[in-house]
């Protein structure tokens, strides 16, 4: 059997293939080898082992955030081999998973807007250009983490409208000391910051929220889609792109960029990709 995974910093989606058909699908916590320690990754893989149970997995295709470097590819491969005992493992960056999910074997510009963000040019077989990923502290424009940072920034600095501030207080009861501790000393701060996008989603009709989300998307467009609207097909994948797609499409149109597709989950497209092989 073959195990396929699309792994982001927040969650990982898995599919078990048997004779070209999906035998099982499930979700676990995600990880990024740049920020997640080996023991945590091993515990997630152990959970996968328990879910898969006695099914004979002999091949793994893994698409993950933070898996663009050779060092991280080797790290993830070794952890899978240790826990699952599988040696036939192919580890790819999440950008290639997005490309295959969105375009299959056709060319296009794939954009990821989830907990983090990225974009790349795909020629139908391989990635030919990619935007340098600087992580959640410096980059990840337009991502859930970026939007979350903007919201909590405005809350603590008194820039959030009073009616929204009251809603925020009722939902989070967040004090500055606790917030700073979670961000600078807690585990997976990018996931913690991205969680504040739930507040944006719940108040999407509010003009303040529309402005915040729109500003973040503008920064993504200007920094991560420098290729020109007429050059190739542009499509998006990720929960942030999907949830806030009306705002995203509006800002793309302002730059004369046409979006052909928005997928919430790359796994849906990856399943179709592997069925077609």
Short mmCIF file of C-alpha atoms in Angstrom, two decimals:
data_model
loop_
_atom_site.label_atom_id
_atom_site.label_comp_id
_atom_site.label_asym_id
_atom_site.label_seq_id
_atom_site.Cartn_x
_atom_site.Cartn_y
_atom_site.Cartn_z
CA UNK A 1 0.00 0.00 0.00
CA UNK A 2 1.01 3.62 -0.56
CA UNK A 3 0.69 6.41 2.01
CA UNK A 4 0.30 9.98 0.77
CA UNK A 5 0.50 13.01 3.05
CA UNK A 6 0.00 16.75 2.70
CA UNK A 7 1.48 18.24 5.86
CA UNK A 8 1.21 21.84 6.97
CA UNK A 9 2.30 23.45 10.21
CA UNK A 10 -1.18 23.08 11.70
CA UNK A 11 -2.57 19.83 10.31
CA UNK A 12 -1.60 16.89 8.12
CA UNK A 13 -3.98 15.04 5.79
CA UNK A 14 -3.26 11.41 4.95
CA UNK A 15 -4.57 8.97 2.35
CA UNK A 16 -3.83 5.26 2.07
CA UNK A 17 -3.86 3.97 -1.53
CA UNK A 18 -4.41 0.33 -2.40
CA UNK A 19 -4.45 -0.77 -6.05
CA UNK A 20 -5.14 2.81 -7.17
CA UNK A 21 -8.08 3.32 -4.80
CA UNK A 22 -8.28 5.24 -1.53
CA UNK A 23 -8.59 2.73 1.31
CA UNK A 24 -8.51 5.25 4.17
CA UNK A 25 -8.25 8.99 4.83
CA UNK A 26 -7.53 10.73 8.13
CA UNK A 27 -6.13 13.89 9.72
CA UNK A 28 -3.45 14.42 12.39
CA UNK A 29 -1.60 17.41 13.78
CA UNK A 30 0.86 18.86 11.31
CA UNK A 31 4.50 19.85 11.72
CA UNK A 32 7.29 21.83 10.13
CA UNK A 33 10.82 20.39 10.57
CA UNK A 34 12.19 23.93 10.79
CA UNK A 35 10.30 24.54 14.04
CA UNK A 36 9.06 21.15 15.32
CA UNK A 37 11.40 18.94 17.32
CA UNK A 38 12.09 15.35 16.34
CA UNK A 39 10.23 13.79 19.28
CA UNK A 40 7.04 15.65 18.40
CA UNK A 41 7.31 14.55 14.78
CA UNK A 42 7.91 10.95 15.89
CA UNK A 43 4.79 11.07 18.09
CA UNK A 44 2.70 12.22 15.11
CA UNK A 45 4.12 9.46 12.92
CA UNK A 46 3.39 6.98 15.73
CA UNK A 47 -0.23 8.14 15.68
CA UNK A 48 -0.27 7.46 11.94
CA UNK A 49 1.13 3.98 12.56
CA UNK A 50 -1.70 3.24 14.99
CA UNK A 51 -4.37 4.52 12.60
CA UNK A 52 -3.00 2.58 9.63
CA UNK A 53 -2.87 -0.46 11.96
CA UNK A 54 -1.79 -3.66 10.20
CA UNK A 55 -2.03 -2.35 6.66
CA UNK A 56 1.21 -3.03 4.80
CA UNK A 57 2.54 0.40 3.81
CA UNK A 58 5.59 0.03 1.58
CA UNK A 59 5.73 3.43 -0.12
CA UNK A 60 5.29 7.00 1.17
CA UNK A 61 4.85 10.26 -0.75
CA UNK A 62 5.19 13.11 1.74
CA UNK A 63 4.56 16.79 0.88
CA UNK A 64 5.39 19.08 3.79
CA UNK A 65 5.93 22.68 4.81
CA UNK A 66 9.60 23.28 5.56
CA UNK A 67 10.67 20.35 3.37
CA UNK A 68 12.40 22.34 0.67
CA UNK A 69 15.92 21.75 2.01
CA UNK A 70 17.82 18.49 1.63
CA UNK A 71 18.57 18.44 5.36
CA UNK A 72 14.89 18.52 6.27
CA UNK A 73 14.02 15.94 3.62
CA UNK A 74 16.58 13.57 5.12
CA UNK A 75 15.36 14.33 8.65
CA UNK A 76 11.73 13.54 7.82
CA UNK A 77 12.68 10.41 5.83
CA UNK A 78 14.73 9.07 8.73
CA UNK A 79 11.92 9.65 11.25
CA UNK A 80 9.43 7.81 9.03
CA UNK A 81 11.87 4.93 8.60
CA UNK A 82 12.44 4.74 12.36
CA UNK A 83 8.75 4.68 13.32
CA UNK A 84 7.04 3.00 10.37
CA UNK A 85 9.92 0.87 9.13
CA UNK A 86 9.37 2.09 5.56
CA UNK A 87 12.47 2.88 3.51
CA UNK A 88 10.84 3.83 0.19
CA UNK A 89 10.02 7.43 1.08
CA UNK A 90 9.86 10.46 -1.21
CA UNK A 91 9.78 13.80 0.62
CA UNK A 92 8.82 16.95 -1.30
CA UNK A 93 8.09 20.57 -0.34
CA UNK A 94 4.43 21.47 0.11
CA UNK A 95 4.72 23.73 -2.93
CA UNK A 96 5.10 20.73 -5.25
CA UNK A 97 2.08 19.12 -3.60
CA UNK A 98 0.11 22.30 -4.27
CA UNK A 99 1.25 22.30 -7.91
CA UNK A 100 0.21 18.70 -8.49
CA UNK A 101 -3.07 19.21 -6.65
CA UNK A 102 -3.96 22.34 -8.62
CA UNK A 103 -2.54 21.62 -12.08
CA UNK A 104 -1.70 17.93 -12.37
CA UNK A 105 0.73 17.80 -15.28
CA UNK A 106 -0.16 21.24 -16.67
CA UNK A 107 1.84 24.44 -16.05
CA UNK A 108 0.74 27.19 -13.70
CA UNK A 109 1.53 29.44 -10.76
CA UNK A 110 0.60 27.76 -7.48
CA UNK A 111 -0.06 29.87 -4.39
CA UNK A 112 -0.42 28.56 -0.85
CA UNK A 113 -2.35 30.50 1.78
CA UNK A 114 -2.71 28.50 4.97
CA UNK A 115 -1.00 28.88 8.33
CA UNK A 116 1.97 30.01 6.23
CA UNK A 117 2.22 31.16 2.62
CA UNK A 118 4.28 30.54 -0.50
CA UNK A 119 4.12 30.66 -4.29
CA UNK A 120 5.97 29.04 -7.18
CA UNK A 121 6.02 28.57 -10.95
CA UNK A 122 5.35 25.03 -12.20
CA UNK A 123 6.09 23.79 -15.71
CA UNK A 124 3.84 20.74 -15.46
CA UNK A 125 6.55 18.48 -14.08
CA UNK A 126 8.79 20.46 -11.78
CA UNK A 127 8.99 23.80 -10.00
CA UNK A 128 11.08 26.25 -12.02
CA UNK A 129 10.84 29.34 -9.79
CA UNK A 130 9.88 29.83 -6.18
CA UNK A 131 9.58 32.69 -3.72
CA UNK A 132 12.09 32.61 -0.88
CA UNK A 133 10.28 31.49 2.26
CA UNK A 134 11.31 33.58 5.29
CA UNK A 135 9.03 31.94 7.85
CA UNK A 136 6.34 33.39 10.07
CA UNK A 137 8.52 35.97 11.85
CA UNK A 138 9.61 37.81 8.69
CA UNK A 139 7.59 36.44 5.76
CA UNK A 140 4.41 34.42 5.22
CA UNK A 141 2.51 37.41 3.88
CA UNK A 142 -1.23 36.79 3.46
CA UNK A 143 -1.16 33.71 5.65
CA UNK A 144 -3.26 32.86 8.67
CA UNK A 145 -0.29 33.70 10.86
CA UNK A 146 0.09 37.10 9.17
CA UNK A 147 -3.60 37.94 9.56
CA UNK A 148 -3.56 36.75 13.18
CA UNK A 149 -0.55 38.95 13.96
CA UNK A 150 -2.29 41.99 12.49
CA UNK A 151 -5.44 41.39 14.53
CA UNK A 152 -3.71 40.87 17.87
CA UNK A 153 -1.32 43.76 17.14
CA UNK A 154 -4.26 46.13 16.71
CA UNK A 155 -5.95 44.75 19.81
CA UNK A 156 -3.04 45.39 22.16
CA UNK A 157 -2.12 48.76 20.62
CA UNK A 158 -5.68 50.08 20.80
CA UNK A 159 -6.09 50.30 17.02
CA UNK A 160 -9.02 47.88 16.85
CA UNK A 161 -12.49 49.52 16.74
CA UNK A 162 -14.17 49.44 20.14
CA UNK A 163 -17.06 47.19 19.07
CA UNK A 164 -14.59 44.64 17.69
CA UNK A 165 -12.39 44.97 20.77
CA UNK A 166 -15.33 43.97 22.98
CA UNK A 167 -15.98 40.92 20.81
CA UNK A 168 -12.31 39.99 20.97
CA UNK A 169 -12.30 40.30 24.78
CA UNK A 170 -15.38 38.09 25.06
CA UNK A 171 -13.83 35.40 22.85
CA UNK A 172 -10.22 35.27 24.10
CA UNK A 173 -9.88 37.00 27.52
CA UNK A 174 -6.26 37.54 26.49
CA UNK A 175 -3.74 39.48 28.58
CA UNK A 176 -0.45 40.79 27.26
CA UNK A 177 1.78 38.70 29.52
CA UNK A 178 0.10 35.42 28.57
CA UNK A 179 0.20 36.35 24.88
CA UNK A 180 3.91 37.18 24.89
CA UNK A 181 4.73 33.97 26.74
CA UNK A 182 2.81 31.88 24.20
CA UNK A 183 4.52 33.59 21.25
CA UNK A 184 8.10 33.71 22.52
CA UNK A 185 8.26 30.68 24.81
CA UNK A 186 5.45 28.38 23.73
CA UNK A 187 5.46 25.61 21.14
CA UNK A 188 4.38 26.29 17.54
CA UNK A 189 3.81 30.07 17.83
CA UNK A 190 2.81 30.28 14.16
CA UNK A 191 -0.13 27.98 14.81
CA UNK A 192 -1.09 30.02 17.91
CA UNK A 193 -1.03 33.28 15.93
CA UNK A 194 -2.92 31.79 12.99
CA UNK A 195 -5.71 30.72 15.35
CA UNK A 196 -6.78 34.37 15.61
CA UNK A 197 -8.00 34.18 12.01
CA UNK A 198 -11.06 32.42 13.43
CA UNK A 199 -12.03 35.80 14.86
CA UNK A 200 -11.64 37.33 11.39
CA UNK A 201 -13.73 34.57 9.80
CA UNK A 202 -16.50 35.01 12.37
CA UNK A 203 -16.62 38.75 11.67
CA UNK A 204 -15.94 38.71 7.94
CA UNK A 205 -18.71 41.22 7.16
CA UNK A 206 -17.09 43.86 9.36
CA UNK A 207 -15.25 46.53 7.38
CA UNK A 208 -12.30 46.53 9.78
CA UNK A 209 -11.77 42.79 9.20
CA UNK A 210 -12.13 43.17 5.44
CA UNK A 211 -9.46 45.88 5.50
CA UNK A 212 -7.03 43.81 7.61
CA UNK A 213 -7.42 40.69 5.47
CA UNK A 214 -7.25 42.72 2.26
CA UNK A 215 -4.04 44.45 3.37
CA UNK A 216 -2.44 41.09 4.12
CA UNK A 217 -3.46 39.74 0.70
CA UNK A 218 -2.07 42.87 -0.96
CA UNK A 219 1.29 42.19 0.65
CA UNK A 220 1.21 38.59 -0.58
CA UNK A 221 0.35 39.65 -4.13
CA UNK A 222 3.09 42.30 -4.27
CA UNK A 223 5.78 40.12 -2.69
CA UNK A 224 4.92 36.62 -3.91
CA UNK A 225 3.25 36.89 -7.34
CA UNK A 226 5.75 39.01 -9.28
CA UNK A 227 5.33 36.99 -12.44
CA UNK A 228 2.64 38.94 -14.27
CA UNK A 229 -1.00 38.01 -14.77
CA UNK A 230 -0.64 37.03 -18.43
CA UNK A 231 2.25 34.65 -17.99
CA UNK A 232 0.47 31.59 -16.68
CA UNK A 233 -2.55 30.13 -14.95
CA UNK A 234 -2.77 31.22 -11.28
CA UNK A 235 -4.51 29.10 -8.64
CA UNK A 236 -4.64 28.92 -4.85
CA UNK A 237 -4.74 26.23 -2.20
CA UNK A 238 -5.21 26.50 1.55
CA UNK A 239 -7.83 27.27 4.17
CA UNK A 240 -7.14 31.03 4.25
CA UNK A 241 -7.51 31.36 0.48
CA UNK A 242 -10.72 29.32 0.62
CA UNK A 243 -12.38 31.03 3.60
CA UNK A 244 -11.55 34.57 2.48
CA UNK A 245 -11.80 33.95 -1.25
CA UNK A 246 -14.19 36.84 -1.94
CA UNK A 247 -11.66 39.31 -0.55
CA UNK A 248 -8.78 37.52 -2.27
CA UNK A 249 -10.46 37.52 -5.68
CA UNK A 250 -11.26 41.22 -5.35
CA UNK A 251 -7.64 42.12 -4.67
CA UNK A 252 -6.35 39.84 -7.42
CA UNK A 253 -8.71 41.55 -9.86
CA UNK A 254 -7.27 44.91 -8.83
CA UNK A 255 -3.94 43.63 -10.18
CA UNK A 256 -5.50 42.06 -13.30
CA UNK A 257 -4.65 38.59 -12.03
CA UNK A 258 -7.18 35.91 -12.90
CA UNK A 259 -7.53 32.99 -10.53
CA UNK A 260 -8.64 29.71 -12.12
CA UNK A 261 -9.11 27.61 -8.97
CA UNK A 262 -9.16 27.75 -5.17
CA UNK A 263 -8.85 24.47 -3.25
CA UNK A 264 -9.31 24.31 0.51
CA UNK A 265 -7.32 21.10 0.84
CA UNK A 266 -4.48 19.95 -1.43
CA UNK A 267 -5.30 16.31 -0.65
CA UNK A 268 -8.41 16.36 -2.86
CA UNK A 269 -6.28 17.31 -5.85
CA UNK A 270 -3.44 14.98 -4.89
CA UNK A 271 -5.81 12.02 -4.79
CA UNK A 272 -6.94 12.82 -8.33
CA UNK A 273 -3.30 13.26 -9.40
CA UNK A 274 -2.27 9.82 -8.13
CA UNK A 275 -5.39 8.16 -9.52
CA UNK A 276 -4.42 9.47 -12.96
CA UNK A 277 -0.94 7.93 -12.88
#
